[in-house]
Amino acid sequence: MTEHRHASTRPTASSPWVIDTRDIGRRAGLSRPLVRSVPGEGVGLLGVIAVPESGEVELDLLIESVVEGLLVSGTAFAKVAGECSRCLESLTDEVEVRITELYAWPDSTTDETTDEDEVSRIVNDLIDLEPVVRDAIVLALPQAPLCEPDCKGLCSECGGRWAELGPDHGHETIDPRWAALQERLSDDNNEEK
């Protein structure tokens, strides 16, 4: 039944994110550790902050056989790069997230009683870690990353970074209601010369 029901979510064994679980077996209590580096390109908030093109996600997980499937728990760690949302300077950071996910056995009660998007599934003894890890990292990243917690951003007049402009930086602005008077006064001063 699950063979055709979940055909669209079938993982491919060639992906570094996909784990073959045949060696664990279906007997509850069996487990194995998984320590692996996987390509992390594009994991994150694209255009804001994400794992760089050549970056990796470090997985340190335990895969345990339980009655309803395989329980994957542990951590995922990655270095991320992006741009400060206030001053547009490049920034780097690190993100570490806890992972806890149940992958349901085919034809288990969990598999039969949940919708396709409610729980991850084991398909042909394979589990795909990418969606779970990607979601956890995205949720842990700031939507508006900052280079410094108190970043003052950019000057709205000249576009310079406040951190580099100094405390005396400013632009002379004249209230438009007084602009005509200033123009008149500067015309008078020019006539006197």
Short mmCIF file of C-alpha atoms in Angstrom, two decimals:
data_model
loop_
_atom_site.label_atom_id
_atom_site.label_comp_id
_atom_site.label_asym_id
_atom_site.label_seq_id
_atom_site.Cartn_x
_atom_site.Cartn_y
_atom_site.Cartn_z
CA MET A 1 0.00 0.00 0.00
CA THR A 2 2.70 2.54 0.92
CA GLU A 3 4.66 1.56 -2.18
CA HIS A 4 2.39 3.56 -4.51
CA ARG A 5 1.06 6.01 -1.91
CA HIS A 6 4.48 7.55 -1.29
CA ALA A 7 6.06 6.99 -4.71
CA SER A 8 6.63 10.74 -5.23
CA THR A 9 8.83 10.98 -2.12
CA ARG A 10 11.14 8.06 -2.97
CA PRO A 11 14.76 8.86 -1.97
CA THR A 12 17.65 7.85 -4.21
CA ALA A 13 20.49 5.87 -2.65
CA SER A 14 23.11 7.93 -4.50
CA SER A 15 22.39 11.10 -2.50
CA PRO A 16 24.76 11.72 0.44
CA TRP A 17 21.68 12.77 2.46
CA VAL A 18 20.06 9.33 2.02
CA ILE A 19 20.88 6.57 4.50
CA ASP A 20 20.47 2.85 3.86
CA THR A 21 19.02 1.39 7.07
CA ARG A 22 19.00 -2.35 6.25
CA ASP A 23 21.83 -3.00 8.71
CA ILE A 24 19.77 -1.66 11.63
CA GLY A 25 16.81 -3.99 11.22
CA ARG A 26 13.26 -3.66 12.49
CA ARG A 27 13.78 -5.02 16.00
CA ALA A 28 13.17 -2.24 18.53
CA GLY A 29 16.25 -1.28 20.51
CA LEU A 30 18.83 -1.69 17.76
CA SER A 31 20.76 1.45 16.83
CA ARG A 32 23.79 2.84 15.05
CA PRO A 33 25.59 6.18 15.13
CA LEU A 34 25.92 8.24 11.98
CA VAL A 35 28.65 10.87 11.63
CA ARG A 36 28.80 12.33 8.14
CA SER A 37 29.56 15.51 6.21
CA VAL A 38 27.09 16.28 3.43
CA PRO A 39 27.06 19.07 0.84
CA GLY A 40 25.17 22.01 2.27
CA GLU A 41 25.00 24.36 -0.70
CA GLY A 42 21.72 26.24 -0.65
CA VAL A 43 20.70 25.16 2.85
CA GLY A 44 19.38 28.28 4.56
CA LEU A 45 17.57 31.46 3.63
CA LEU A 46 18.78 32.02 0.07
CA GLY A 47 19.77 35.61 -0.64
CA VAL A 48 19.92 36.34 3.11
CA ILE A 49 22.06 33.78 4.98
CA ALA A 50 22.88 30.21 3.96
CA VAL A 51 25.55 27.53 3.77
CA PRO A 52 28.04 28.75 1.12
CA GLU A 53 28.47 27.00 -2.23
CA SER A 54 31.32 24.74 -1.11
CA GLY A 55 30.10 24.42 2.49
CA GLU A 56 29.08 21.27 4.29
CA VAL A 57 26.63 20.25 6.97
CA GLU A 58 28.17 18.08 9.69
CA LEU A 59 25.76 15.42 10.96
CA ASP A 60 26.24 13.68 14.32
CA LEU A 61 23.20 11.44 14.69
CA LEU A 62 21.94 8.25 16.30
CA ILE A 63 19.50 6.09 14.34
CA GLU A 64 17.41 3.88 16.64
CA SER A 65 14.92 1.22 15.68
CA VAL A 66 11.61 1.70 17.50
CA VAL A 67 8.25 -0.07 17.15
CA GLU A 68 6.84 2.37 14.58
CA GLY A 69 10.00 3.08 12.61
CA LEU A 70 13.43 4.64 12.98
CA LEU A 71 14.06 7.52 15.37
CA VAL A 72 16.85 9.83 14.22
CA SER A 73 18.26 12.17 16.86
CA GLY A 74 21.38 14.28 17.25
CA THR A 75 22.81 17.49 15.84
CA ALA A 76 23.54 19.16 12.53
CA PHE A 77 26.20 21.87 12.33
CA ALA A 78 27.08 24.24 9.48
CA LYS A 79 28.99 27.45 8.80
CA VAL A 80 26.80 30.02 7.08
CA ALA A 81 27.47 33.24 5.20
CA GLY A 82 25.27 36.16 4.32
CA GLU A 83 24.80 39.88 4.45
CA CYS A 84 23.92 42.18 7.34
CA SER A 85 20.33 43.32 6.90
CA ARG A 86 21.16 46.85 8.10
CA CYS A 87 24.56 47.76 6.61
CA LEU A 88 24.88 45.11 3.86
CA GLU A 89 28.34 43.99 5.04
CA SER A 90 29.28 40.35 4.47
CA LEU A 91 29.06 38.18 7.56
CA THR A 92 29.75 34.62 8.62
CA ASP A 93 28.24 32.63 11.44
CA GLU A 94 27.65 29.08 12.63
CA VAL A 95 24.42 27.24 13.24
CA GLU A 96 23.89 24.06 15.25
CA VAL A 97 20.46 22.46 15.51
CA ARG A 98 18.98 19.47 17.33
CA ILE A 99 17.35 16.89 15.14
CA THR A 100 14.66 14.47 16.34
CA GLU A 101 12.61 12.80 13.63
CA LEU A 102 10.61 9.58 13.37
CA TYR A 103 10.72 7.80 10.02
CA ALA A 104 7.73 5.44 9.87
CA TRP A 105 8.04 1.82 8.75
CA PRO A 106 5.92 0.98 5.71
CA ASP A 107 2.54 -0.43 6.78
CA SER A 108 3.07 0.58 10.43
CA THR A 109 0.22 2.15 12.37
CA THR A 110 1.94 5.52 12.12
CA ASP A 111 2.29 5.12 8.35
CA GLU A 112 -1.34 4.09 7.94
CA THR A 113 -2.85 6.77 10.20
CA THR A 114 -0.93 9.90 9.18
CA ASP A 115 -1.02 12.07 6.10
CA GLU A 116 1.98 12.01 3.79
CA ASP A 117 3.34 15.37 5.02
CA GLU A 118 2.85 14.66 8.74
CA VAL A 119 5.65 12.15 9.24
CA SER A 120 8.75 11.09 7.33
CA ARG A 121 8.73 7.62 5.80
CA ILE A 122 11.20 4.77 5.26
CA VAL A 123 11.11 3.85 1.56
CA ASN A 124 12.92 0.68 0.40
CA ASP A 125 14.97 0.75 3.64
CA LEU A 126 16.17 4.29 2.80
CA ILE A 127 15.65 7.51 4.78
CA ASP A 128 16.24 11.00 3.40
CA LEU A 129 17.69 13.35 6.02
CA GLU A 130 17.82 16.45 3.80
CA PRO A 131 14.27 17.82 4.28
CA VAL A 132 14.43 17.43 8.07
CA VAL A 133 17.90 18.98 8.43
CA ARG A 134 17.17 21.75 5.91
CA ASP A 135 13.96 22.74 7.75
CA ALA A 136 15.70 22.74 11.15
CA ILE A 137 18.54 24.94 9.89
CA VAL A 138 16.21 27.38 8.12
CA LEU A 139 14.14 27.78 11.30
CA ALA A 140 17.28 28.41 13.38
CA LEU A 141 18.69 31.16 11.12
CA PRO A 142 17.80 34.82 11.68
CA GLN A 143 15.51 36.27 9.02
CA ALA A 144 17.33 39.60 9.39
CA PRO A 145 20.97 38.75 10.21
CA LEU A 146 23.18 41.45 11.75
CA CYS A 147 26.96 41.90 11.63
CA GLU A 148 26.81 43.29 15.19
CA PRO A 149 23.83 43.27 17.57
CA ASP A 150 23.89 47.09 17.68
CA CYS A 151 24.62 47.70 13.96
CA LYS A 152 23.42 51.22 13.13
CA GLY A 153 23.07 50.49 9.41
CA LEU A 154 23.56 53.00 6.61
CA CYS A 155 23.19 56.79 6.45
CA SER A 156 19.98 57.49 4.58
CA GLU A 157 21.52 60.54 2.88
CA CYS A 158 24.87 59.26 1.56
CA GLY A 159 24.65 55.49 2.01
CA GLY A 160 27.80 55.29 4.15
CA ARG A 161 28.06 52.80 7.02
CA TRP A 162 27.41 54.54 10.33
CA ALA A 163 30.15 52.39 11.93
CA GLU A 164 32.71 54.03 9.59
CA LEU A 165 31.28 57.57 9.42
CA GLY A 166 31.86 58.62 12.99
CA PRO A 167 29.72 60.54 15.48
CA ASP A 168 30.12 63.97 13.80
CA HIS A 169 28.74 62.80 10.47
CA GLY A 170 25.67 64.67 9.30
CA HIS A 171 24.05 66.37 6.36
CA GLU A 172 22.75 69.93 6.41
CA THR A 173 19.08 69.89 5.65
CA ILE A 174 16.87 72.91 5.44
CA ASP A 175 13.21 72.86 6.26
CA PRO A 176 11.46 73.43 2.92
CA ARG A 177 9.36 76.17 4.53
CA TRP A 178 12.56 78.20 5.11
CA ALA A 179 14.24 77.36 1.80
CA ALA A 180 12.81 80.43 0.04
CA LEU A 181 14.07 82.72 2.83
CA GLN A 182 17.55 81.17 2.71
CA GLU A 183 17.62 81.61 -1.05
CA ARG A 184 16.59 85.26 -0.66
CA LEU A 185 19.29 85.86 1.98
CA SER A 186 22.02 84.30 -0.12
CA ASP A 187 20.88 86.42 -3.12
CA ASP A 188 21.12 89.57 -0.94
CA ASN A 189 24.62 88.58 0.24
CA ASN A 190 25.75 88.06 -3.36
CA GLU A 191 24.39 91.52 -4.42
CA GLU A 192 26.29 93.25 -1.59
CA LYS A 193 29.62 91.93 -2.86
#
